[in-house]
PDB file of C-alpha atoms in Angstrom:
ATOM      1  CA  MET D 285       0.000   0.000   0.000  1.00 87.00           C
ATOM      2  CA  GLU D 286       2.813   2.428   0.868  1.00 91.00           C
ATOM      3  CA  GLU D 287       4.522   1.752  -2.461  1.00 95.00           C
ATOM      4  CA  LEU D 288       1.258   2.367  -4.311  1.00 96.00           C
ATOM      5  CA  GLN D 289       0.830   5.663  -2.472  1.00 96.00           C
ATOM      6  CA  ARG D 290       4.389   6.721  -3.353  1.00 96.00           C
ATOM      7  CA  ILE D 291       3.881   5.955  -7.036  1.00 97.00           C
ATOM      8  CA  CYS D 292       0.594   7.867  -7.107  1.00 97.00           C
ATOM      9  CA  ALA D 293       2.226  10.871  -5.448  1.00 97.00           C
ATOM     10  CA  SER D 294       5.221  10.877  -7.796  1.00 97.00           C
ATOM     11  CA  HIS D 295       3.034  10.681 -10.924  1.00 97.00           C
ATOM     12  CA  GLY D 296       0.223  12.980  -9.810  1.00 97.00           C
ATOM     13  CA  CYS D 297      -2.346  10.166  -9.650  1.00 97.00           C
ATOM     14  CA  THR D 298      -5.200  10.385  -7.165  1.00 97.00           C
ATOM     15  CA  LEU D 299      -5.904   7.431  -4.881  1.00 98.00           C
ATOM     16  CA  GLU D 300      -9.285   6.796  -3.234  1.00 98.00           C
ATOM     17  CA  ARG D 301     -10.752   4.061  -1.053  1.00 98.00           C
ATOM     18  CA  ASP D 302     -14.138   2.309  -1.210  1.00 98.00           C
ATOM     19  CA  VAL D 303     -15.366   3.725  -4.502  1.00 98.00           C
ATOM     20  CA  PRO D 304     -18.804   2.486  -5.689  1.00 98.00           C
ATOM     21  CA  LEU D 305     -18.531   0.756  -9.052  1.00 98.00           C
ATOM     22  CA  SER D 306     -22.201   1.470  -9.720  1.00 98.00           C
ATOM     23  CA  ALA D 307     -21.215   5.123 -10.230  1.00 97.00           C
ATOM     24  CA  HIS D 308     -18.619   4.186 -12.842  1.00 97.00           C
ATOM     25  CA  THR D 309     -20.413   1.638 -15.044  1.00 97.00           C
ATOM     26  CA  THR D 310     -23.129   2.333 -17.603  1.00 97.00           C
ATOM     27  CA  PHE D 311     -25.182  -0.508 -16.089  1.00 98.00           C
ATOM     28  CA  ARG D 312     -25.215   1.444 -12.778  1.00 98.00           C
ATOM     29  CA  ILE D 313     -24.571  -1.834 -10.965  1.00 98.00           C
ATOM     30  CA  GLY D 314     -21.816  -2.974  -8.614  1.00 98.00           C
ATOM     31  CA  GLY D 315     -20.428  -2.828  -5.100  1.00 98.00           C
ATOM     32  CA  THR D 316     -17.350  -0.899  -3.990  1.00 98.00           C
ATOM     33  CA  ALA D 317     -13.744  -1.204  -5.131  1.00 98.00           C
ATOM     34  CA  ASP D 318     -11.213  -1.244  -2.289  1.00 98.00           C
ATOM     35  CA  LEU D 319      -8.844   1.145  -4.076  1.00 98.00           C
ATOM     36  CA  TRP D 320      -9.302   3.465  -7.047  1.00 98.00           C
ATOM     37  CA  VAL D 321      -6.460   5.183  -8.908  1.00 98.00           C
ATOM     38  CA  GLU D 322      -6.856   7.897 -11.542  1.00 98.00           C
ATOM     39  CA  VAL D 323      -4.014   7.157 -13.969  1.00 98.00           C
ATOM     40  CA  THR D 324      -2.308  10.226 -15.481  1.00 97.00           C
ATOM     41  CA  SER D 325       0.236   8.916 -17.991  1.00 97.00           C
ATOM     42  CA  THR D 326       1.649   5.845 -19.712  1.00 97.00           C
ATOM     43  CA  GLU D 327       4.648   5.977 -17.389  1.00 97.00           C
ATOM     44  CA  ALA D 328       2.328   6.045 -14.369  1.00 97.00           C
ATOM     45  CA  LEU D 329       0.348   3.120 -15.782  1.00 97.00           C
ATOM     46  CA  SER D 330       3.549   1.107 -16.182  1.00 97.00           C
ATOM     47  CA  ALA D 331       4.705   1.849 -12.632  1.00 97.00           C
ATOM     48  CA  LEU D 332       1.287   1.050 -11.145  1.00 97.00           C
ATOM     49  CA  LEU D 333       0.978  -2.244 -13.023  1.00 97.00           C
ATOM     50  CA  GLN D 334       4.439  -3.302 -11.861  1.00 96.00           C
ATOM     51  CA  CYS D 335       3.588  -2.361  -8.268  1.00 96.00           C
ATOM     52  CA  CYS D 336       0.365  -4.370  -8.288  1.00 96.00           C
ATOM     53  CA  ARG D 337       2.038  -7.424  -9.796  1.00 94.00           C
ATOM     54  CA  ARG D 338       5.074  -7.215  -7.525  1.00 94.00           C
ATOM     55  CA  ASN D 339       2.902  -7.038  -4.409  1.00 95.00           C
ATOM     56  CA  GLY D 340       0.278  -9.558  -5.490  1.00 95.00           C
ATOM     57  CA  MET D 341      -2.479  -6.926  -5.502  1.00 96.00           C
ATOM     58  CA  PRO D 342      -5.456  -7.812  -7.714  1.00 97.00           C
ATOM     59  CA  TYR D 343      -6.119  -5.043 -10.236  1.00 96.00           C
ATOM     60  CA  PHE D 344      -8.466  -4.194 -13.070  1.00 97.00           C
ATOM     61  CA  VAL D 345      -8.023  -1.535 -15.760  1.00 97.00           C
ATOM     62  CA  LEU D 346     -11.295   0.339 -16.282  1.00 97.00           C
ATOM     63  CA  GLY D 347     -12.374   2.978 -18.775  1.00 96.00           C
ATOM     64  CA  ARG D 348     -15.948   4.237 -18.902  1.00 95.00           C
ATOM     65  CA  GLY D 349     -17.422   0.943 -17.738  1.00 96.00           C
ATOM     66  CA  SER D 350     -19.650   0.650 -20.802  1.00 94.00           C
ATOM     67  CA  ASN D 351     -19.063  -3.064 -21.382  1.00 93.00           C
ATOM     68  CA  ILE D 352     -18.793  -4.065 -17.726  1.00 96.00           C
ATOM     69  CA  LEU D 353     -21.024  -5.933 -15.300  1.00 98.00           C
ATOM     70  CA  ALA D 354     -19.635  -5.300 -11.809  1.00 98.00           C
ATOM     71  CA  GLU D 355     -20.467  -7.828  -9.108  1.00 98.00           C
ATOM     72  CA  ASP D 356     -22.601  -6.847  -6.121  1.00 98.00           C
ATOM     73  CA  ALA D 357     -19.765  -7.717  -3.726  1.00 98.00           C
ATOM     74  CA  GLY D 358     -17.496  -5.200  -5.434  1.00 98.00           C
ATOM     75  CA  PHE D 359     -13.801  -5.640  -6.217  1.00 98.00           C
ATOM     76  CA  ARG D 360     -11.194  -6.544  -3.620  1.00 97.00           C
ATOM     77  CA  GLY D 361      -8.236  -4.868  -5.248  1.00 97.00           C
ATOM     78  CA  VAL D 362      -7.122  -1.829  -7.220  1.00 98.00           C
ATOM     79  CA  ILE D 363      -9.060  -0.229 -10.061  1.00 98.00           C
ATOM     80  CA  LEU D 364      -6.687   1.580 -12.424  1.00 98.00           C
ATOM     81  CA  HIS D 365      -9.009   4.106 -14.023  1.00 98.00           C
ATOM     82  CA  LEU D 366      -8.165   5.457 -17.463  1.00 97.00           C
ATOM     83  CA  GLY D 367     -10.454   8.473 -17.370  1.00 95.00           C
ATOM     84  CA  ASN D 368     -10.299  12.235 -17.857  1.00 94.00           C
ATOM     85  CA  ALA D 369      -6.695  12.425 -16.646  1.00 95.00           C
ATOM     86  CA  PHE D 370      -5.709   9.974 -19.391  1.00 97.00           C
ATOM     87  CA  SER D 371      -7.828  11.212 -22.302  1.00 97.00           C
ATOM     88  CA  GLU D 372      -5.678  13.407 -24.538  1.00 97.00           C
ATOM     89  CA  ILE D 373      -6.461  13.388 -28.265  1.00 98.00           C
ATOM     90  CA  ARG D 374      -4.121  15.002 -30.761  1.00 97.00           C
ATOM     91  CA  ALA D 375      -4.145  15.170 -34.537  1.00 97.00           C
ATOM     92  CA  GLU D 376      -1.247  14.806 -36.956  1.00 97.00           C
ATOM     93  CA  GLY D 377      -2.510  15.212 -40.509  1.00 96.00           C
ATOM     94  CA  ASN D 378      -5.071  12.459 -41.157  1.00 97.00           C
ATOM     95  CA  THR D 379      -4.088  10.627 -37.968  1.00 98.00           C
ATOM     96  CA  LEU D 380      -5.581  10.817 -34.483  1.00 98.00           C
ATOM     97  CA  ILE D 381      -3.431   9.756 -31.533  1.00 98.00           C
ATOM     98  CA  CYS D 382      -5.621   9.044 -28.512  1.00 98.00           C
ATOM     99  CA  GLN D 383      -4.763   8.109 -24.964  1.00 98.00           C
ATOM    100  CA  ALA D 384      -6.668   4.974 -24.020  1.00 98.00           C
ATOM    101  CA  GLY D 385      -9.026   6.847 -21.682  1.00 97.00           C
ATOM    102  CA  ALA D 386     -10.264   9.204 -24.404  1.00 97.00           C
ATOM    103  CA  GLY D 387     -13.936   8.808 -25.235  1.00 96.00           C
ATOM    104  CA  LEU D 388     -14.666   7.207 -28.590  1.00 96.00           C
ATOM    105  CA  GLY D 389     -17.344   9.845 -29.178  1.00 94.00           C
ATOM    106  CA  ALA D 390     -14.878  12.648 -28.415  1.00 96.00           C
ATOM    107  CA  ALA D 391     -12.420  11.183 -30.919  1.00 97.00           C
ATOM    108  CA  ALA D 392     -15.178  10.967 -33.539  1.00 96.00           C
ATOM    109  CA  ARG D 393     -16.159  14.588 -32.917  1.00 96.00           C
ATOM    110  CA  MET D 394     -12.564  15.738 -33.348  1.00 97.00           C
ATOM    111  CA  ALA D 395     -12.325  13.726 -36.567  1.00 97.00           C
ATOM    112  CA  ALA D 396     -15.497  15.400 -37.860  1.00 96.00           C
ATOM    113  CA  SER D 397     -14.195  18.851 -36.915  1.00 97.00           C
ATOM    114  CA  LEU D 398     -11.124  18.140 -39.056  1.00 97.00           C
ATOM    115  CA  SER D 399     -13.260  16.822 -41.952  1.00 98.00           C
ATOM    116  CA  LEU D 400     -11.877  13.319 -41.512  1.00 98.00           C
ATOM    117  CA  THR D 401     -14.110  10.356 -42.309  1.00 97.00           C
ATOM    118  CA  GLY D 402     -13.999   6.804 -40.948  1.00 96.00           C
ATOM    119  CA  MET D 403     -15.342   7.162 -37.418  1.00 96.00           C
ATOM    120  CA  GLU D 404     -18.994   7.970 -38.085  1.00 96.00           C
ATOM    121  CA  CYS D 405     -20.183   4.412 -37.392  1.00 93.00           C
ATOM    122  CA  LEU D 406     -18.320   4.359 -34.058  1.00 94.00           C
ATOM    123  CA  SER D 407     -19.385   7.786 -32.817  1.00 90.00           C
ATOM    124  CA  GLY D 408     -22.338   6.568 -30.735  1.00 89.00           C
ATOM    125  CA  ILE D 409     -20.449   3.858 -28.841  1.00 91.00           C
ATOM    126  CA  PRO D 410     -20.135   5.127 -25.240  1.00 91.00           C
ATOM    127  CA  GLY D 411     -16.775   3.587 -24.338  1.00 93.00           C
ATOM    128  CA  THR D 412     -13.160   4.694 -24.465  1.00 97.00           C
ATOM    129  CA  VAL D 413     -10.790   4.338 -27.394  1.00 97.00           C
ATOM    130  CA  GLY D 414      -8.705   1.821 -25.435  1.00 97.00           C
ATOM    131  CA  GLY D 415     -11.743  -0.250 -24.516  1.00 96.00           C
ATOM    132  CA  ALA D 416     -12.957  -0.113 -28.110  1.00 96.00           C
ATOM    133  CA  LEU D 417      -9.657  -1.523 -29.367  1.00 97.00           C
ATOM    134  CA  TYR D 418      -9.555  -4.141 -26.595  1.00 96.00           C
ATOM    135  CA  MET D 419     -12.808  -5.663 -27.878  1.00 94.00           C
ATOM    136  CA  ASN D 420     -12.561  -4.457 -31.485  1.00 96.00           C
ATOM    137  CA  ALA D 421     -15.801  -2.548 -31.027  1.00 93.00           C
ATOM    138  CA  GLY D 422     -17.982  -1.970 -34.039  1.00 90.00           C
ATOM    139  CA  ALA D 423     -21.384  -0.851 -35.256  1.00 88.00           C
ATOM    140  CA  TYR D 424     -23.269  -0.342 -38.505  1.00 89.00           C
ATOM    141  CA  GLY D 425     -20.714  -2.179 -40.619  1.00 88.00           C
ATOM    142  CA  GLY D 426     -17.560  -0.594 -39.206  1.00 92.00           C
ATOM    143  CA  GLU D 427     -15.017  -1.788 -36.638  1.00 95.00           C
ATOM    144  CA  MET D 428     -11.931  -0.438 -34.909  1.00 97.00           C
ATOM    145  CA  LYS D 429      -9.776  -2.695 -37.044  1.00 96.00           C
ATOM    146  CA  ASP D 430     -10.773  -0.616 -40.103  1.00 97.00           C
ATOM    147  CA  ILE D 431      -8.962   2.484 -38.833  1.00 97.00           C
ATOM    148  CA  VAL D 432      -6.348   1.446 -36.241  1.00 98.00           C
ATOM    149  CA  THR D 433      -2.764   1.676 -37.495  1.00 98.00           C
ATOM    150  CA  SER D 434      -0.787   1.144 -34.258  1.00 98.00           C
ATOM    151  CA  CYS D 435      -1.023   1.232 -30.490  1.00 98.00           C
ATOM    152  CA  THR D 436       1.238   1.762 -27.516  1.00 98.00           C
ATOM    153  CA  TYR D 437       0.852  -0.719 -24.677  1.00 98.00           C
ATOM    154  CA  VAL D 438       2.410  -1.809 -21.402  1.00 97.00           C
ATOM    155  CA  ASP D 439       3.509  -5.442 -21.344  1.00 95.00           C
ATOM    156  CA  ARG D 440       3.430  -7.781 -18.359  1.00 89.00           C
ATOM    157  CA  GLU D 441       6.941  -6.717 -17.295  1.00 90.00           C
ATOM    158  CA  GLY D 442       6.048  -3.023 -17.377  1.00 91.00           C
ATOM    159  CA  ASN D 443       7.822  -2.275 -20.662  1.00 95.00           C
ATOM    160  CA  ILE D 444       6.213   0.326 -22.922  1.00 97.00           C
ATOM    161  CA  ARG D 445       5.972  -1.083 -26.459  1.00 98.00           C
ATOM    162  CA  THR D 446       4.162  -0.593 -29.750  1.00 98.00           C
ATOM    163  CA  MET D 447       2.098  -3.036 -31.794  1.00 97.00           C
ATOM    164  CA  THR D 448       0.947  -3.276 -35.404  1.00 97.00           C
ATOM    165  CA  PRO D 449      -2.644  -4.147 -36.436  1.00 96.00           C
ATOM    166  CA  GLU D 450      -1.480  -7.563 -37.625  1.00 96.00           C
ATOM    167  CA  GLU D 451      -0.109  -8.327 -34.149  1.00 97.00           C
ATOM    168  CA  MET D 452      -3.384  -7.199 -32.521  1.00 97.00           C
ATOM    169  CA  ASP D 453      -5.263 -10.203 -34.010  1.00 96.00           C
ATOM    170  CA  LEU D 454      -8.449  -8.175 -34.453  1.00 96.00           C
ATOM    171  CA  SER D 455     -11.609 -10.131 -35.210  1.00 94.00           C
ATOM    172  CA  TYR D 456     -15.259  -9.985 -34.149  1.00 92.00           C
ATOM    173  CA  ARG D 457     -15.267  -8.478 -30.614  1.00 91.00           C
ATOM    174  CA  HIS D 458     -11.741  -9.754 -30.029  1.00 94.00           C
ATOM    175  CA  SER D 459      -8.138  -8.633 -29.820  1.00 96.00           C
ATOM    176  CA  VAL D 460      -4.935 -10.221 -28.571  1.00 97.00           C
ATOM    177  CA  PHE D 461      -5.186  -8.032 -25.453  1.00 97.00           C
ATOM    178  CA  GLU D 462      -7.946 -10.282 -24.145  1.00 94.00           C
ATOM    179  CA  GLU D 463      -5.343 -13.027 -23.697  1.00 93.00           C
ATOM    180  CA  ASN D 464      -1.870 -11.520 -23.337  1.00 93.00           C
ATOM    181  CA  GLY D 465      -2.243  -9.530 -20.101  1.00 90.00           C
ATOM    182  CA  CYS D 466      -0.923  -6.353 -21.736  1.00 96.00           C
ATOM    183  CA  VAL D 467      -2.641  -2.982 -21.258  1.00 98.00           C
ATOM    184  CA  ILE D 468      -3.439  -0.539 -24.059  1.00 98.00           C
ATOM    185  CA  ALA D 469      -2.115   2.970 -23.348  1.00 98.00           C
ATOM    186  CA  GLU D 470      -2.470   4.872 -26.633  1.00 98.00           C
ATOM    187  CA  VAL D 471      -4.154   4.210 -29.965  1.00 98.00           C
ATOM    188  CA  THR D 472      -3.309   5.647 -33.388  1.00 98.00           C
ATOM    189  CA  MET D 473      -6.080   5.781 -35.988  1.00 98.00           C
ATOM    190  CA  THR D 474      -5.631   6.846 -39.591  1.00 98.00           C
ATOM    191  CA  LEU D 475      -8.653   8.369 -41.326  1.00 98.00           C
ATOM    192  CA  GLN D 476      -9.409   9.831 -44.747  1.00 97.00           C
ATOM    193  CA  PRO D 477     -10.313  13.382 -45.858  1.00 98.00           C
ATOM    194  CA  GLY D 478     -14.056  13.729 -46.309  1.00 97.00           C
ATOM    195  CA  ASP D 479     -16.865  16.147 -46.978  1.00 97.00           C
ATOM    196  CA  PRO D 480     -17.925  17.860 -43.705  1.00 96.00           C
ATOM    197  CA  ALA D 481     -21.618  17.886 -44.642  1.00 97.00           C
ATOM    198  CA  ALA D 482     -21.592  14.194 -45.591  1.00 97.00           C
ATOM    199  CA  ILE D 483     -19.777  13.286 -42.351  1.00 97.00           C
ATOM    200  CA  ALA D 484     -22.305  15.233 -40.274  1.00 95.00           C
ATOM    201  CA  GLU D 485     -25.258  13.728 -42.148  1.00 96.00           C
ATOM    202  CA  LYS D 486     -24.045  10.143 -41.748  1.00 95.00           C
ATOM    203  CA  THR D 487     -23.239  10.645 -38.065  1.00 95.00           C
ATOM    204  CA  GLU D 488     -26.677  12.092 -37.323  1.00 95.00           C
ATOM    205  CA  GLN D 489     -28.399   9.351 -39.331  1.00 94.00           C
ATOM    206  CA  LEU D 490     -26.653   6.628 -37.331  1.00 93.00           C
ATOM    207  CA  MET D 491     -27.263   8.413 -34.030  1.00 93.00           C
ATOM    208  CA  GLU D 492     -30.956   8.655 -34.876  1.00 94.00           C
ATOM    209  CA  GLN D 493     -31.031   4.912 -35.528  1.00 92.00           C
ATOM    210  CA  ARG D 494     -29.570   4.363 -32.071  1.00 92.00           C
ATOM    211  CA  ARG D 495     -32.095   6.654 -30.428  1.00 93.00           C
ATOM    212  CA  THR D 496     -35.088   5.029 -32.113  1.00 94.00           C
ATOM    213  CA  LYS D 497     -34.029   1.375 -31.899  1.00 93.00           C
ATOM    214  CA  GLN D 498     -32.003   1.060 -28.692  1.00 95.00           C
ATOM    215  CA  PRO D 499     -33.177   1.508 -25.065  1.00 96.00           C
ATOM    216  CA  LEU D 500     -30.811   4.399 -24.356  1.00 94.00           C
ATOM    217  CA  GLU D 501     -33.161   5.712 -21.683  1.00 96.00           C
ATOM    218  CA  TYR D 502     -32.179   2.814 -19.380  1.00 97.00           C
ATOM    219  CA  PRO D 503     -28.802   1.832 -17.925  1.00 98.00           C
ATOM    220  CA  SER D 504     -27.247  -1.129 -19.716  1.00 97.00           C
ATOM    221  CA  ALA D 505     -23.940  -2.460 -20.982  1.00 96.00           C
ATOM    222  CA  GLY D 506     -25.037  -2.223 -24.613  1.00 92.00           C
ATOM    223  CA  SER D 507     -25.505  -5.459 -26.529  1.00 93.00           C
ATOM    224  CA  THR D 508     -25.678  -8.183 -23.913  1.00 97.00           C
ATOM    225  CA  PHE D 509     -24.777 -11.178 -26.059  1.00 97.00           C
ATOM    226  CA  LYS D 510     -22.241 -11.591 -28.845  1.00 94.00           C
ATOM    227  CA  ARG D 511     -23.559 -12.298 -32.337  1.00 93.00           C
ATOM    228  CA  PRO D 512     -23.587 -16.078 -32.869  1.00 95.00           C
ATOM    229  CA  ALA D 513     -22.319 -17.363 -36.209  1.00 93.00           C
ATOM    230  CA  GLY D 514     -25.238 -17.604 -38.623  1.00 94.00           C
ATOM    231  CA  SER D 515     -27.753 -15.506 -36.724  1.00 96.00           C
ATOM    232  CA  TYR D 516     -28.301 -12.535 -34.401  1.00 95.00           C
ATOM    233  CA  ALA D 517     -28.795 -12.671 -30.635  1.00 97.00           C
ATOM    234  CA  SER D 518     -31.714 -10.212 -30.699  1.00 97.00           C
ATOM    235  CA  LEU D 519     -33.481 -12.234 -33.406  1.00 97.00           C
ATOM    236  CA  LEU D 520     -33.124 -15.494 -31.500  1.00 98.00           C
ATOM    237  CA  ILE D 521     -34.278 -13.930 -28.221  1.00 98.00           C
ATOM    238  CA  ASP D 522     -37.296 -12.396 -29.962  1.00 97.00           C
ATOM    239  CA  GLN D 523     -38.161 -15.674 -31.694  1.00 97.00           C
ATOM    240  CA  CYS D 524     -38.202 -17.372 -28.301  1.00 98.00           C
ATOM    241  CA  GLY D 525     -40.711 -14.825 -26.982  1.00 97.00           C
ATOM    242  CA  LEU D 526     -38.370 -13.480 -24.318  1.00 98.00           C
ATOM    243  CA  LYS D 527     -38.900  -9.764 -24.915  1.00 97.00           C
ATOM    244  CA  GLY D 528     -39.789  -8.170 -21.563  1.00 97.00           C
ATOM    245  CA  LEU D 529     -38.659 -11.169 -19.486  1.00 98.00           C
ATOM    246  CA  SER D 530     -37.509  -9.936 -16.066  1.00 98.00           C
ATOM    247  CA  VAL D 531     -35.609 -11.045 -12.993  1.00 98.00           C
ATOM    248  CA  GLY D 532     -35.744  -8.470 -10.210  1.00 98.00           C
ATOM    249  CA  GLY D 533     -34.789  -5.123 -11.725  1.00 98.00           C
ATOM    250  CA  ALA D 534     -33.184  -6.662 -14.818  1.00 98.00           C
ATOM    251  CA  GLN D 535     -35.252  -6.938 -17.988  1.00 98.00           C
ATOM    252  CA  VAL D 536     -34.867  -8.026 -21.595  1.00 98.00           C
ATOM    253  CA  SER D 537     -35.650  -4.719 -23.282  1.00 98.00           C
ATOM    254  CA  GLU D 538     -38.992  -4.506 -25.032  1.00 96.00           C
ATOM    255  CA  LYS D 539     -37.497  -1.925 -27.382  1.00 96.00           C
ATOM    256  CA  HIS D 540     -34.494  -4.033 -28.446  1.00 96.00           C
ATOM    257  CA  CYS D 541     -34.291  -7.524 -26.996  1.00 95.00           C
ATOM    258  CA  GLY D 542     -30.553  -7.740 -27.628  1.00 96.00           C
ATOM    259  CA  PHE D 543     -30.212  -5.481 -24.574  1.00 97.00           C
ATOM    260  CA  VAL D 544     -30.663  -6.456 -20.950  1.00 98.00           C
ATOM    261  CA  ILE D 545     -31.491  -3.241 -19.078  1.00 98.00           C
ATOM    262  CA  ASN D 546     -31.520  -2.025 -15.499  1.00 98.00           C
ATOM    263  CA  THR D 547     -35.049  -0.784 -14.878  1.00 97.00           C
ATOM    264  CA  GLY D 548     -33.964   0.986 -11.705  1.00 94.00           C
ATOM    265  CA  ASP D 549     -32.796  -1.336  -8.961  1.00 95.00           C
ATOM    266  CA  ALA D 550     -31.204  -4.296 -10.730  1.00 98.00           C
ATOM    267  CA  THR D 551     -28.351  -6.146  -9.073  1.00 98.00           C
ATOM    268  CA  CYS D 552     -25.581  -8.077 -10.762  1.00 98.00           C
ATOM    269  CA  ALA D 553     -27.261 -11.251  -9.493  1.00 98.00           C
ATOM    270  CA  ASP D 554     -30.486 -10.215 -11.248  1.00 98.00           C
ATOM    271  CA  VAL D 555     -28.688  -9.662 -14.540  1.00 98.00           C
ATOM    272  CA  MET D 556     -26.741 -12.920 -14.342  1.00 98.00           C
ATOM    273  CA  ALA D 557     -29.868 -14.921 -13.475  1.00 98.00           C
ATOM    274  CA  LEU D 558     -31.803 -13.351 -16.361  1.00 98.00           C
ATOM    275  CA  CYS D 559     -28.963 -13.934 -18.827  1.00 98.00           C
ATOM    276  CA  SER D 560     -28.742 -17.557 -17.682  1.00 98.00           C
ATOM    277  CA  GLN D 561     -32.452 -18.026 -18.355  1.00 98.00           C
ATOM    278  CA  VAL D 562     -32.162 -16.435 -21.802  1.00 98.00           C
ATOM    279  CA  HIS D 563     -29.118 -18.565 -22.624  1.00 98.00           C
ATOM    280  CA  ASP D 564     -30.834 -21.811 -21.601  1.00 98.00           C
ATOM    281  CA  ILE D 565     -34.126 -21.108 -23.377  1.00 98.00           C
ATOM    282  CA  VAL D 566     -32.443 -20.009 -26.616  1.00 98.00           C
ATOM    283  CA  LYS D 567     -30.154 -23.053 -26.512  1.00 98.00           C
ATOM    284  CA  GLU D 568     -33.078 -25.431 -25.941  1.00 98.00           C
ATOM    285  CA  ARG D 569     -35.356 -23.953 -28.592  1.00 98.00           C
ATOM    286  CA  THR D 570     -32.914 -22.971 -31.345  1.00 97.00           C
ATOM    287  CA  GLY D 571     -29.667 -24.841 -30.721  1.00 97.00           C
ATOM    288  CA  TYR D 572     -27.710 -21.592 -30.644  1.00 97.00           C
ATOM    289  CA  GLU D 573     -25.539 -20.932 -27.599  1.00 97.00           C
ATOM    290  CA  LEU D 574     -25.357 -17.253 -26.690  1.00 97.00           C
ATOM    291  CA  GLU D 575     -22.172 -15.858 -25.174  1.00 96.00           C
ATOM    292  CA  LEU D 576     -22.199 -12.933 -22.760  1.00 96.00           C
ATOM    293  CA  GLU D 577     -20.530  -9.830 -24.231  1.00 94.00           C
ATOM    294  CA  PRO D 578     -19.871  -7.642 -21.138  1.00 95.00           C
ATOM    295  CA  VAL D 579     -16.874  -8.395 -18.947  1.00 94.00           C
ATOM    296  CA  VAL D 580     -17.825  -9.467 -15.407  1.00 96.00           C
ATOM    297  CA  LEU D 581     -15.808  -7.492 -12.853  1.00 96.00           C
ATOM    298  CA  GLY D 582     -15.464  -8.934  -9.369  1.00 89.00           C
TER     299      GLY D 582
END
């Protein structure tokens, strides 16, 4: 603990105790984290990761919590938060260089302001750039892998390195970072010059689709299940008549049944029980096995 405090002080990171995860996830669910650190730089991230590993302290790197389901019991360890203090975005010609804590929407808005096209389909995703690369986020026919040209990361020994797209092994909702224990620190995306009016029109069109088709008025983690090969999770759930199914405060959205929503007082246990029911019914009736998309934190 003393070493962690020293590192935070030397790098200008803030350290807090007993922080409620429900306040830092889009699902608005979760108990408290023992320790919470606001990371300020790649060098700080490296030092903090080494400290946690050296001292056997459990840790989790968190962005905006948009693809996270935090357990009711909370997290007995250190949350390394890549937030506002780690969210710089800078432009170099047609390239955006974003710290991992930068919002994907903020990056898309900067791209639009520079008349750069390629991020319109990603602009409504509520996560960070680092989180988007970690899971190769995508929407409306576009994915992170279409625009990422390199990233800076911290490896398991604390070394700061760079990686090419080929090394990232980007596929549907997957990157190599899900397996290698390395942490994304900065992402470089190369875009193309575009017409400002066309960029604005496409962005607004896609945002309107989100507003009309997705239950944005309720807390959720976005799409709850990954797309199974050969079908769509929302289609299968709808075909099984599960729209509106509830457990406690968790509900399969009646607006878009690919979303499990928090109607106000859902717990992690509610969500997990509901998802288990959906999984079992869909498996029994269709043969498809749905896989949970959000990461469970606990």
